[in-house]
Coordinates of C-alpha atoms and ligand atoms in Angstrom, one line a residue:
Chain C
X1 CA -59.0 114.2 39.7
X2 CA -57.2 111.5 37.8
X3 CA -56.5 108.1 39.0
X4 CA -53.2 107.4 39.8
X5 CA -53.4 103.6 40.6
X6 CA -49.8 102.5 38.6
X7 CA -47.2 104.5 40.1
X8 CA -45.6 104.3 36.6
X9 CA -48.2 106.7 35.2
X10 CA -47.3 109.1 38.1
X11 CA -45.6 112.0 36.9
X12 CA -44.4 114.2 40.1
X13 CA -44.6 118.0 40.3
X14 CA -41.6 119.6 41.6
X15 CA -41.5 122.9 43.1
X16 CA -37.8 124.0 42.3
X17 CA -36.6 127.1 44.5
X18 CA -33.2 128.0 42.3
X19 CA -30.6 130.6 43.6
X20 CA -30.3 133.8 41.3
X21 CA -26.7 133.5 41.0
X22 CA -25.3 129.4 40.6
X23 CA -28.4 127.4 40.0
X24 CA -30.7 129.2 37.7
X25 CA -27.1 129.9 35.9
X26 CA -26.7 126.2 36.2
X27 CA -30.5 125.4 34.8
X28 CA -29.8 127.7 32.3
X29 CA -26.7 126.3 31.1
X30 CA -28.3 123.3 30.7
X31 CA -30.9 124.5 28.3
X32 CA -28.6 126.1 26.1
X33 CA -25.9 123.0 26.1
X34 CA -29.1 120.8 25.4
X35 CA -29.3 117.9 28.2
X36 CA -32.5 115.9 28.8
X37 CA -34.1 116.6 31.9
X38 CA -37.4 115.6 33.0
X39 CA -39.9 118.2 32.0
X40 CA -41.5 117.8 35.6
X41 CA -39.8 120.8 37.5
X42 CA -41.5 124.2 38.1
X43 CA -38.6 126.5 38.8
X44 CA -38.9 129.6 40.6
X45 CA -36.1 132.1 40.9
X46 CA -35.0 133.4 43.9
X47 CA -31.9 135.8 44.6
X48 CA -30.0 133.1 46.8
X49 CA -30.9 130.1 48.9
X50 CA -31.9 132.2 52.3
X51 CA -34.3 133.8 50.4
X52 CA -36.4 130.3 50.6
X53 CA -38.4 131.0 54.1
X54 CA -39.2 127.2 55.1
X55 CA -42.7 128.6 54.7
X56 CA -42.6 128.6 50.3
X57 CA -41.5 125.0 51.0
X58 CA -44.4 124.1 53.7
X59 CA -47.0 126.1 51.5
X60 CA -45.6 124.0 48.0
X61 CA -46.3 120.7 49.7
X62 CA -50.2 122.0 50.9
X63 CA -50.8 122.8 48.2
X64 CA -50.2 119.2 46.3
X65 CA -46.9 119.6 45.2
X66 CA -44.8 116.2 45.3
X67 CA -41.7 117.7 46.0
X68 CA -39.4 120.6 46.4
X69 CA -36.2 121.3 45.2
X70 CA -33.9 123.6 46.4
X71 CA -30.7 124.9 44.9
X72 CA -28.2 127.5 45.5
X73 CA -24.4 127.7 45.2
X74 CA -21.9 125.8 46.6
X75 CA -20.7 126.6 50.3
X76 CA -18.5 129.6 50.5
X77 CA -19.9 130.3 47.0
X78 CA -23.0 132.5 47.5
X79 CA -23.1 135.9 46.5
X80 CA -24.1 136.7 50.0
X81 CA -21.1 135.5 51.4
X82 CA -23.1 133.5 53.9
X83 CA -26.4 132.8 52.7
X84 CA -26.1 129.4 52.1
X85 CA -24.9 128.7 55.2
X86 CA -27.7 129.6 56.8
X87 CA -30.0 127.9 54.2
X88 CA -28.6 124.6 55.5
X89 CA -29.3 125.2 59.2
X90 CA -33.0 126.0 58.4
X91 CA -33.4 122.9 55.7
X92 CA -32.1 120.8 58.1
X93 CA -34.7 121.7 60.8
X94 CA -37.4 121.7 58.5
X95 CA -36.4 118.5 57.6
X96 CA -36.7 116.7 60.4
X97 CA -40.1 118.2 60.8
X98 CA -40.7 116.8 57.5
X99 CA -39.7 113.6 58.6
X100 CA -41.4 113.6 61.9
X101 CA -44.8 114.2 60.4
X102 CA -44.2 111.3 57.7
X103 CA -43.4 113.2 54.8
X104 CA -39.9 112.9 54.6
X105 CA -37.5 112.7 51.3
X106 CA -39.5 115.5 49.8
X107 CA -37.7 118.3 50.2
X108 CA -33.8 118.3 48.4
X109 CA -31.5 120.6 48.8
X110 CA -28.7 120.3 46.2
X111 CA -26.0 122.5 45.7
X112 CA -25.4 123.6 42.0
X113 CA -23.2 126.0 40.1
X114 CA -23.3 128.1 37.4
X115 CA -21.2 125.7 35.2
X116 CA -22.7 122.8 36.3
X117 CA -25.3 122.3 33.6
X118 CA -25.3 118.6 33.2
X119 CA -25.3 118.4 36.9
X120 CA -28.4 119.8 37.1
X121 CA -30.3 117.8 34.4
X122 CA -28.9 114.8 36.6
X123 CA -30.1 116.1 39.7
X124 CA -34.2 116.7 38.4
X125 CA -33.7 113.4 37.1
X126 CA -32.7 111.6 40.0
X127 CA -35.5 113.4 42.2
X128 CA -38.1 113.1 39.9
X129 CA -37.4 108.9 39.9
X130 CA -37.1 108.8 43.7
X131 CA -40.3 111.1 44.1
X132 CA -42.1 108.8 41.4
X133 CA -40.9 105.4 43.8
X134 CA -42.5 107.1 46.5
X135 CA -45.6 108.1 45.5
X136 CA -48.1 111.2 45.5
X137 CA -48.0 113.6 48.2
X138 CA -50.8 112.6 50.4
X139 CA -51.8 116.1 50.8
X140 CA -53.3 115.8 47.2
X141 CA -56.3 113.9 48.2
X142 CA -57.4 116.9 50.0
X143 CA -59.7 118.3 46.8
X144 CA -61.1 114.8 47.1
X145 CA -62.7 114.3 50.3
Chain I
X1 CA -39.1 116.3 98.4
X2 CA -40.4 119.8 98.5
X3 CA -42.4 121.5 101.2
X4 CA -44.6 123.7 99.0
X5 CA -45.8 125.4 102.3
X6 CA -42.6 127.2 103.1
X7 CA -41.3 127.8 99.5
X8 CA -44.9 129.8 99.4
X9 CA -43.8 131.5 102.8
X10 CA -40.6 132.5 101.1
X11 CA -42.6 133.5 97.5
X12 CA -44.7 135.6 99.8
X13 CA -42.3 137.4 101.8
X14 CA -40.1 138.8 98.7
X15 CA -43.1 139.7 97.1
X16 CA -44.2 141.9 100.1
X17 CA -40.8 143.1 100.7
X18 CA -40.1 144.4 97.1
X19 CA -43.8 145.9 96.9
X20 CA -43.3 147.8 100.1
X21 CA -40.1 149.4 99.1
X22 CA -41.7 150.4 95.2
X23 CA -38.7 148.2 93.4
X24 CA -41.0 146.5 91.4
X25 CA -44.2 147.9 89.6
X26 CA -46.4 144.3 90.7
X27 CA -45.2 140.5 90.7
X28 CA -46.6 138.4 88.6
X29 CA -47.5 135.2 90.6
X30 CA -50.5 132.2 91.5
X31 CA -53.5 132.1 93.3
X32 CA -55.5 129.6 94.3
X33 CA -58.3 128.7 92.4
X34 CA -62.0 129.8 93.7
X35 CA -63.4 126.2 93.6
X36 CA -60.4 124.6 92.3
X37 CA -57.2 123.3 93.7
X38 CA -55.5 124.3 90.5
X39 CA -53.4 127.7 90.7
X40 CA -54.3 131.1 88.2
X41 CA -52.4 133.3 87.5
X42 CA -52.7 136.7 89.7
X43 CA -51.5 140.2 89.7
X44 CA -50.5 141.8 92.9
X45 CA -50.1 145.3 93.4
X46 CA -50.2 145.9 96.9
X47 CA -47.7 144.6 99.7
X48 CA -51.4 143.7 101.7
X49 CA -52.1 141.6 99.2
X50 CA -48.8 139.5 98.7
X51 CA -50.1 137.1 101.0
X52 CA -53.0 135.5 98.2
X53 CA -49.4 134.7 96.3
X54 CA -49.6 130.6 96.5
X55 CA -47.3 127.7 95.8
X56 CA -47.5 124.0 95.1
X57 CA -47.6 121.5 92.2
X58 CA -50.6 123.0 90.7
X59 CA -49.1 126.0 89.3
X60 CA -48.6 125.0 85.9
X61 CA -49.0 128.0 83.9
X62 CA -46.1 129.7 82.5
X63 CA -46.4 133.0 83.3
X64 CA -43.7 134.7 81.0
X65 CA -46.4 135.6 78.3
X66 CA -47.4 138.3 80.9
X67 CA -44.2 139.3 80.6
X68 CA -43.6 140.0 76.9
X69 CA -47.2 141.8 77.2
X70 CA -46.0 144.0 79.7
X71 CA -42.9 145.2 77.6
X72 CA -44.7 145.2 74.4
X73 CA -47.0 147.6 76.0
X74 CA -46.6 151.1 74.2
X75 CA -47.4 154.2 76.2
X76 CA -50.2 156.5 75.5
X77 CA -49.6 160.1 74.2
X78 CA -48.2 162.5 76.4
X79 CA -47.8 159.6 79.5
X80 CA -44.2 158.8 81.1
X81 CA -43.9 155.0 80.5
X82 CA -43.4 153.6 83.5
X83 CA -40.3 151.4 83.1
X84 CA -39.6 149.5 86.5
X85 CA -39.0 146.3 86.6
X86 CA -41.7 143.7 87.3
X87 CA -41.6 141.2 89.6
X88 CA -42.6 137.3 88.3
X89 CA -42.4 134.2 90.0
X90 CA -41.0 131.1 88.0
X91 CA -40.4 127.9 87.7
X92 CA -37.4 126.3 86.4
X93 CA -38.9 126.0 82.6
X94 CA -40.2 129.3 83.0
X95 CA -37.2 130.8 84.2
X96 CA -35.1 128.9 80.5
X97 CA -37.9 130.9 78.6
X98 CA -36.9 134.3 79.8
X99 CA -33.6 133.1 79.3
X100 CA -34.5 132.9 75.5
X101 CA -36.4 136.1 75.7
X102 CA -33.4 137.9 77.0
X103 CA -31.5 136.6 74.1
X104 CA -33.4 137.2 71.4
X105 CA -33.7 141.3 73.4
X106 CA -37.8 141.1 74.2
X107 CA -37.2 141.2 77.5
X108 CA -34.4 143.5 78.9
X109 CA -32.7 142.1 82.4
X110 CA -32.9 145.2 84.1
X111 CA -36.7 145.1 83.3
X112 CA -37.7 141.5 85.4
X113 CA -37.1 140.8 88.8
X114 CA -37.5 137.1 89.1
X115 CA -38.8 134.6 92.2
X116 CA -37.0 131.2 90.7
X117 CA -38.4 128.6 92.5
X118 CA -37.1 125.1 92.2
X119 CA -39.8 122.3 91.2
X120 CA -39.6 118.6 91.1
X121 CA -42.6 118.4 88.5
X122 CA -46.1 119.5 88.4
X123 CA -49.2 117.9 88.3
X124 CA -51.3 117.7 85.0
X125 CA -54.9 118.9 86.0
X126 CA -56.6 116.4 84.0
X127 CA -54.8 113.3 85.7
X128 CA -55.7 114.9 88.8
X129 CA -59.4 114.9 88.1
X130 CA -58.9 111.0 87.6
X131 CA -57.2 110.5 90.7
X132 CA -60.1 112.3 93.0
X133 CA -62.7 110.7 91.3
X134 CA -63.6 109.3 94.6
X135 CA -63.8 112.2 96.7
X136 CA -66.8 114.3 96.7
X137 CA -67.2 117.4 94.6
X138 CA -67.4 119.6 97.3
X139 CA -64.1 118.7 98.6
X140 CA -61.8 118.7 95.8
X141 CA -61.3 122.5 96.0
X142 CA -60.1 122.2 99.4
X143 CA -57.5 119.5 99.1
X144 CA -54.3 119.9 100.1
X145 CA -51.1 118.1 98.1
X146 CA -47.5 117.3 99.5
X147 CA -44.9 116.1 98.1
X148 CA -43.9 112.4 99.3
X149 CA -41.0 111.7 97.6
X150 CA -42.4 108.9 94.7
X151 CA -45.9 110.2 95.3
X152 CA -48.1 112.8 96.1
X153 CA -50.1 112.8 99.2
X154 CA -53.7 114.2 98.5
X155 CA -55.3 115.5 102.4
X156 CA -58.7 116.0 102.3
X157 CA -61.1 115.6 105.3
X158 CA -61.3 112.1 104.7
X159 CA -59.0 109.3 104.2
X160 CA -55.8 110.6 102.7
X161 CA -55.3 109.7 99.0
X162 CA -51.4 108.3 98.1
X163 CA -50.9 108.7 94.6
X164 CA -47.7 107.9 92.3
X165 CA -46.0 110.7 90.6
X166 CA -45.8 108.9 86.9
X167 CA -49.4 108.8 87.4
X168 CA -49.9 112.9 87.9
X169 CA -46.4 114.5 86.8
X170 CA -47.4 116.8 83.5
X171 CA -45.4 114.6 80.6
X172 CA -42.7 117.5 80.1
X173 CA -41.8 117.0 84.0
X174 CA -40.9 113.3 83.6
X175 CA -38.8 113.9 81.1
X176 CA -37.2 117.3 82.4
X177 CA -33.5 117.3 83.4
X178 CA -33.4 120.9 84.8
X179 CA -34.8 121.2 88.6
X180 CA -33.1 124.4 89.3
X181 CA -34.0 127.9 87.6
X182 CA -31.8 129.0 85.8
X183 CA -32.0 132.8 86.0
X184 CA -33.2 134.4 89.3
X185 CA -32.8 137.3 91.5
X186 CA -34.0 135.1 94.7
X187 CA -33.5 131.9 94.6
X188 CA -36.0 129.8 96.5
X189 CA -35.5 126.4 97.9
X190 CA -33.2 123.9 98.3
X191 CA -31.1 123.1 95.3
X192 CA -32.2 120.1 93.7
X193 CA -29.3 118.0 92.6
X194 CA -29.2 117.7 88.8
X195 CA -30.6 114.2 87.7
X196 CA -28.9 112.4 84.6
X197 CA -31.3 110.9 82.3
X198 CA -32.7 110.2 78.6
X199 CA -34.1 113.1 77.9
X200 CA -35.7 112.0 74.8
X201 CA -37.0 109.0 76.1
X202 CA -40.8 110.0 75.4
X203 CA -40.6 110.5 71.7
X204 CA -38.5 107.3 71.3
X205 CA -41.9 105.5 70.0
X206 CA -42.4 107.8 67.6
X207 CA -39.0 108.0 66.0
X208 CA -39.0 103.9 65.8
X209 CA -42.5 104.5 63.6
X210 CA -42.0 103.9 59.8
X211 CA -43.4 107.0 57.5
X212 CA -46.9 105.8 56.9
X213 CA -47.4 105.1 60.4
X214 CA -46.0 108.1 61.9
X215 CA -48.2 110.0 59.0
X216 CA -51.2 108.1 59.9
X217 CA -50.4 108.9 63.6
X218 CA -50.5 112.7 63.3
X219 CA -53.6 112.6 60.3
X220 CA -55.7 111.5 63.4
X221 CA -54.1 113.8 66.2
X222 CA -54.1 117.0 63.7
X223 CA -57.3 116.3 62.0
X224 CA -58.8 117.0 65.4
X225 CA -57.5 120.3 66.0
X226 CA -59.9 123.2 65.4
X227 CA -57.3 126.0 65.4
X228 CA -57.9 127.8 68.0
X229 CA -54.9 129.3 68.2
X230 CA -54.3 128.4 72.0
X231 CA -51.3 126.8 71.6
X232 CA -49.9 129.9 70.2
X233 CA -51.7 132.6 72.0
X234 CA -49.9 131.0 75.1
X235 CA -46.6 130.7 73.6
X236 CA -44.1 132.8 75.6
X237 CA -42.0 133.1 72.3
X238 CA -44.9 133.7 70.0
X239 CA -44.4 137.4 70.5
X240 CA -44.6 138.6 66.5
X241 CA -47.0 141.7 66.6
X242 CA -48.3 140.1 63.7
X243 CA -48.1 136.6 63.4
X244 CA -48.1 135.1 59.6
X245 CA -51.8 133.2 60.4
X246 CA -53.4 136.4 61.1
X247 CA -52.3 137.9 58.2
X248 CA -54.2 137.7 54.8
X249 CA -52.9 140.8 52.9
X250 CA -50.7 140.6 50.5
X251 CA -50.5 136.9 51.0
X252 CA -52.9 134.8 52.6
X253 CA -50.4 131.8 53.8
X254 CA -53.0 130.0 55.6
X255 CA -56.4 129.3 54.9
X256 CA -58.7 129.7 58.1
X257 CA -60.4 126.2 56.2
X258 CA -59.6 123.9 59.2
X259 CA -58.9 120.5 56.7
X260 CA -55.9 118.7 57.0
X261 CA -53.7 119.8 54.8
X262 CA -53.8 123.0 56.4
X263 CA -53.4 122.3 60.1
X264 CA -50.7 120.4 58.8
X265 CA -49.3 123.7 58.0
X266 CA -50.0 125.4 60.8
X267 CA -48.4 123.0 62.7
X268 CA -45.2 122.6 60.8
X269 CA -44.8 126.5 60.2
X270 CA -44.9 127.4 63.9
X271 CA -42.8 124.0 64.4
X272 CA -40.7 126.1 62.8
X273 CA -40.9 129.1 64.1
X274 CA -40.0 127.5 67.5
X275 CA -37.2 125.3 66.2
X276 CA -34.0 126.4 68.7
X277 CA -36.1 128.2 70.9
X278 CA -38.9 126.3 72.4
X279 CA -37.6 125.3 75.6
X280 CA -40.6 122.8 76.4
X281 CA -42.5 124.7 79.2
X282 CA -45.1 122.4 77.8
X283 CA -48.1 125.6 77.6
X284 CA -49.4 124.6 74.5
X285 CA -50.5 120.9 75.4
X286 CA -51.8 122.5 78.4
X287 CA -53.9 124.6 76.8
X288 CA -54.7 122.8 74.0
X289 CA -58.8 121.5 74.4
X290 CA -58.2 118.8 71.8
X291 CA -55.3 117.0 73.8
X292 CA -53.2 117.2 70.5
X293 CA -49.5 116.1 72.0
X294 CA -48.2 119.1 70.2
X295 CA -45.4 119.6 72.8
X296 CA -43.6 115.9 70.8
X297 CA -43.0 117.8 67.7
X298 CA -41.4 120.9 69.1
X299 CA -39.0 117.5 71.2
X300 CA -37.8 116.3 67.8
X301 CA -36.7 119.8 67.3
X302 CA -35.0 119.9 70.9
X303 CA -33.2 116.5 70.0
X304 CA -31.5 117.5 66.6
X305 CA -30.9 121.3 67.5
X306 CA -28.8 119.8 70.1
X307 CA -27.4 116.5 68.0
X308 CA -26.5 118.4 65.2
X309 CA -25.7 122.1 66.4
X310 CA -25.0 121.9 70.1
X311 CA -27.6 124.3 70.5
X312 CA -29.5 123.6 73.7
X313 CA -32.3 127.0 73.8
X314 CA -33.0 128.3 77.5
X315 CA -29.5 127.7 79.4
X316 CA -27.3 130.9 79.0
X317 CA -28.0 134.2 77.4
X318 CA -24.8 134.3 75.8
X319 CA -25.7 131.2 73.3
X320 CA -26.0 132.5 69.7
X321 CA -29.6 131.3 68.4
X322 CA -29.9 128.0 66.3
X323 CA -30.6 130.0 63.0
X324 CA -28.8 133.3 64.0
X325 CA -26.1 131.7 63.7
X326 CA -24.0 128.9 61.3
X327 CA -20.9 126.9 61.1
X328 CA -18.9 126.6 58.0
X329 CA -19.1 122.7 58.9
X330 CA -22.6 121.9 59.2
X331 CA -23.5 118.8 57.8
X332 CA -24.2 119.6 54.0
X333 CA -26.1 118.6 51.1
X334 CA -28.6 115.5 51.3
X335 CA -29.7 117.0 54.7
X336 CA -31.3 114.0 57.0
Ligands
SF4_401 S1 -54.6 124.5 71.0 FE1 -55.0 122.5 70.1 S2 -56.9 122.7 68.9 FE2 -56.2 124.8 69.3 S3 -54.9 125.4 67.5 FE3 -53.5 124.5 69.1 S4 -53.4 122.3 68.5 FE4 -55.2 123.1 67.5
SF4_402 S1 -46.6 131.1 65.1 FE1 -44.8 132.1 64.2 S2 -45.5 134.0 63.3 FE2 -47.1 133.3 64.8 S3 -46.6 134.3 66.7 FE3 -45.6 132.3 66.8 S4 -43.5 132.6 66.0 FE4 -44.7 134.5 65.4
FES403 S1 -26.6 133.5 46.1 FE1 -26.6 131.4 45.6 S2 -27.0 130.6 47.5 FE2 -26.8 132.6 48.1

C-alpha cells in the first residue's frame, strides 16, 4: 500500500454511476468538445438514475472507493418519466446513513444533461477537490490491518 | 398505571373464547418463563390451554415475525391450506408493525385477529438482572412486578424491591410516543392518553458528534459485531425469501469475512432496507448478544423520513411507503 501522508499526493477514486440517457450523453459531450476533467472518475453506465440500488453505492465505498458520483437527468427529464424522482428519495436516505456512520460528503448526486458537457467536467472537478480536502476513505486501511 | 393482572384476565378470556368457537386457527401469545420471570413466546391451540397466556412488563418480544412465517407458509401437495385467521396478542409497537405489513400486502387483514394491548413500557431483561442482584437466585423466577406509576414494584417473598422506571424501561419505551395499539380487533385496557414529547431525544448526542467522532463511535460498536444475523432473523420486516447476505450467486454482495468494512455494510444495507418502515419495536437490540445499539441508526432514519417526507411508518395502512412513492418537490440535488 502506498503512503498517503500529504493529502496533496492523494488522488481520489471516484465511482461515477451515470444515467444512460442525460449524463453519459453529457460525459460524452464533453470528450468530444475537449474539456479538462480530472482523470480520477471510473464511470459506469447505467440505464437511468433508479437503476443505482443504494447497495452499488455501499459496496463502491467497501470496497476503498473515495467517492461516488451519481448522475442522471434533470427532474421531469428522465426517460422513465419518474425515475429520478425516485433516485432522490433513496439518495437522500442513504445519505443520512452516510452521514450518521461518519462518512458523509461522499456520495453526490448531481443532475446532468445531455448538452451539458462542460458542466460535467466542472462537476468531477469540483468533487474530486472536495474529496482530495477530505481525505481517503477510511475503509481503505482495511487490506492493512 | 397498569394492572398487568387483569389485562392478562382479559388476554385470556378472548383467547379462550375465539378458540372455543374455531374463529382462529391458535393465538400467538406469552408465557411465562420456566425459571425466569421474563415472558416466551407460546402457541396455544386449545381453549384449555388459554389460560398459560401471560401478561406484564416482561413480554418484550415482538411476536409479528410468527406472523409473516405463518402466511409465508406454502402448503404441501395435494393439502387444503388452511387459511383462518390467527389470533396474536400485541403490543402497541407490535401492533404499528402489522400496520406496515398490511401495507406493504404480507399480511392480509382478514388473515390476523389481533389482542392490542396498551403498554406504558417494558422492562429490558438485562437491567432487570442488575436490579435483583440482591435477591437470591432461587427467587427471581418467582417475582412478581406492578406497575407503580414512576416505578416498578418488584414482590418477592422478602422485602419488596421499588425500582425507578428510567432505570428498567427498554430504551425504545422512553422515548415511545404511542401507548395505544394501533390496529386491533379487542382492544384491551384503558386508553392511555397520548403523551407529547421529543421523540428524538436519545440520538440527540449522536447527531451533535462531528464525523470522526461519530466514525470512531460506531468502528468500536460494529467492529464487535459477529454477524449473527439476529438482528435480522428477528426483524418483522425482514421477510425477503432470500435476503441479499445469504446470497452468493451471481453476486456475492457481502463477504461472510466479519472485518470492518464489511459489517459496515451489513449494517448500512439493511439500514436501508428498513428506511420508512422500521417502526422501532426495538427486536434487534434485544436480540443482539453484542449489545450493538443498532436500533439508533434505524432512529436517524425515523427522524428524516418524517422531517423531510412526512412519512411516519406504522400509523395507517393507507400511507404510501417512503420509497414507493415521491413528490415532484423533494428537496433536490446536493442531498443533505
Ligand atoms: S445481532 Fe448483533 S452481533 Fe448479531 S449480526 Fe446483529 S448486530 Fe451483529
Ligand atoms: S436485510 Fe434486507 S434483504 Fe435481508 S431480509 Fe432484511 S430487508 Fe430483506
Ligand atoms: S433516464 Fe436519466 S435519470 Fe432516468
Amino acid at each position: 500500500m502506498i503512503e498517503m501522508d500529504d493529502k496533496s499526493d492523494f488522488e481520489p477514486k471516484i465511482i461515477g454511476f451515470l444515467c444512460n440517457w442525460c449524463s453519459y450523453a453529457g460525459a460524452d459531450l464533453a470528450g468530444v468538445s475537449r474539456f479538462q476533467y480530472p482523470a480520477n472518475v471510473r464511470v459506469i453506465r447505467v440505464m437511468c438514475s433508479s437503476r443505482i440500488d443504494p447497495q452499488f453505492v455501499l459496496k463502491a465505498l467497501t470496497e476503498g472507493a473515495d467517492g461516488v458520483l451519481i448522475a442522471g437527468c434533470h427532474p421531469g427529464d428522465c426517460h422513465y418519466i419518474e425515475g429520478n424522482y425516485r433516485t432522490r428519495r433513496r439518495i437522500a436516505a442513504l445519505d443520512k446513513i452516510l452521514e450518521k456512520y461518519g462518512l458523509s460528503d461522499r456520495v453526490f448526486l448531481e443532475w446532468v444533461s445531455a448538452s451539458e458537457g462542460k458542466r460535467f467536467a466542472e462537476v468531477v472537478t469540483d468533487i474530486t477537490n472536495k474529496l482530495k480536502e477530505l481525505g481517503p476513505n477510511p475503509h481503505k486501511a482495511r487490506w492493512e490491518i | 398505571m397498569t394492572d398487568y393482572k387483569a389485562l392478562e384476565k382479559q388476554i385470556q378470556d378472548q383467547a379462550r373464547q375465539w378458540l372455543e368457537s374455531g374463529e382462529v386457527k391458535y393465538v400467538i401469545g406469552f408465557e411465562k418463563g420456566d425459571n425466569s420471570p421474563v415472558c416466551r413466546p407460546v402457541f396455544i391451540y386449545k381453549p384449555e390451554d388459554a389460560g398459560k397466556l401471560a401478561w406484564g412488563p416482561l413480554c418484550n418480544n415482538n411476536l409479528t415475525k410468527y406472523l409473516v412465517e405463518e402466511v409465508q407458509i406454502k402448503p404441501k401437495k395435494g393439502e387444503e391450506p388452511d387459511l383462518r385467521p390467527v389470533g396474536i396478542v400485541v403490543k402497541p409497537c407490535d401492533s404499528k408493525t402489522i400496520v406496515e405489513l398490511m401495507k406493504e400486502n404480507i399480511v392480509p387483514r382478514e388473515r390476523v385477529k389481533i389482542i392490542g394491548v396498551i403498554s406504558e413500557g417494558t422492562i429490558n431483561p438485562k437491567a432487570l438482572d442488575k436490579a435483583l442482584k440482591d435477591v437470591p437466585l432461587d427467587k427471581i423466577a418467582g417475582i412478581q412486578i406492578l406497575d407503580g406509576g414512576d416505578n416498578f414494584t418488584i414482590k418477592y417473598d422478602g422485602e419488596p424491591l421499588s425500582v425507578p422506571k428510567d432505570e428498567l424501561l427498554n430504551g425504545k419505551c422512553k422515548v415511545c410516543v404511542v401507548h395505544n395499539p394501533v390496529v386491533y380487533d379487542i382492544f384491551v385496557g384503558d386508553k392511555v392518553t397520548q403523551i407529547d414529547k421529543d421523540e428524538f431525544e436519545d440520538i440527540a448526542d449522536l447527531e451533535a458528534m462531528s464525523d470522526e467522532e461519530r466514525y470512531e463511535y460506531w468502528k468500536e460498536q460494529l467492529s464487535k459485531c459477529i454477524r449473527c444475523y439476529a438482528c435480522r432473523d428477528t426483524c418483522p420486516l425482514c421477510y425477503c425469501e432470500e435476503c441479499v447476505f445469504d446470497r452468493t450467486k451471481p453476486y456475492n454482495w457481502n463477504e461472510k469475512t466479519v472485518d470492518l468494512p464489511e459489517n459496515f455494510f451489513y449494517h448500512m444495507v439493511r439500514a436501508m432496507h428498513l428506511a420508512g418502515r422500521c417502526v422501532d419495536c426495538g427486536g434487534c437490540e434485544r436480540v443482539c448478544p453484542m449489545d450493538i445499539p443498532i436500533r439508533k441508526l434505524n432512529r436517524f432514519l425515523l427522524k428524516r423520513a418524517k422531517e423531510r417526507f412526512k412519512v411516519v411508518p406504522g400509523i395507517n395502512v393507507e400511507d404510501k411507503a417512503m420509497f414507493g412513492d415521491y413528490d415532484i418537490d423533494d428537496p433536490g440535488e446536493g442531498i443533505k
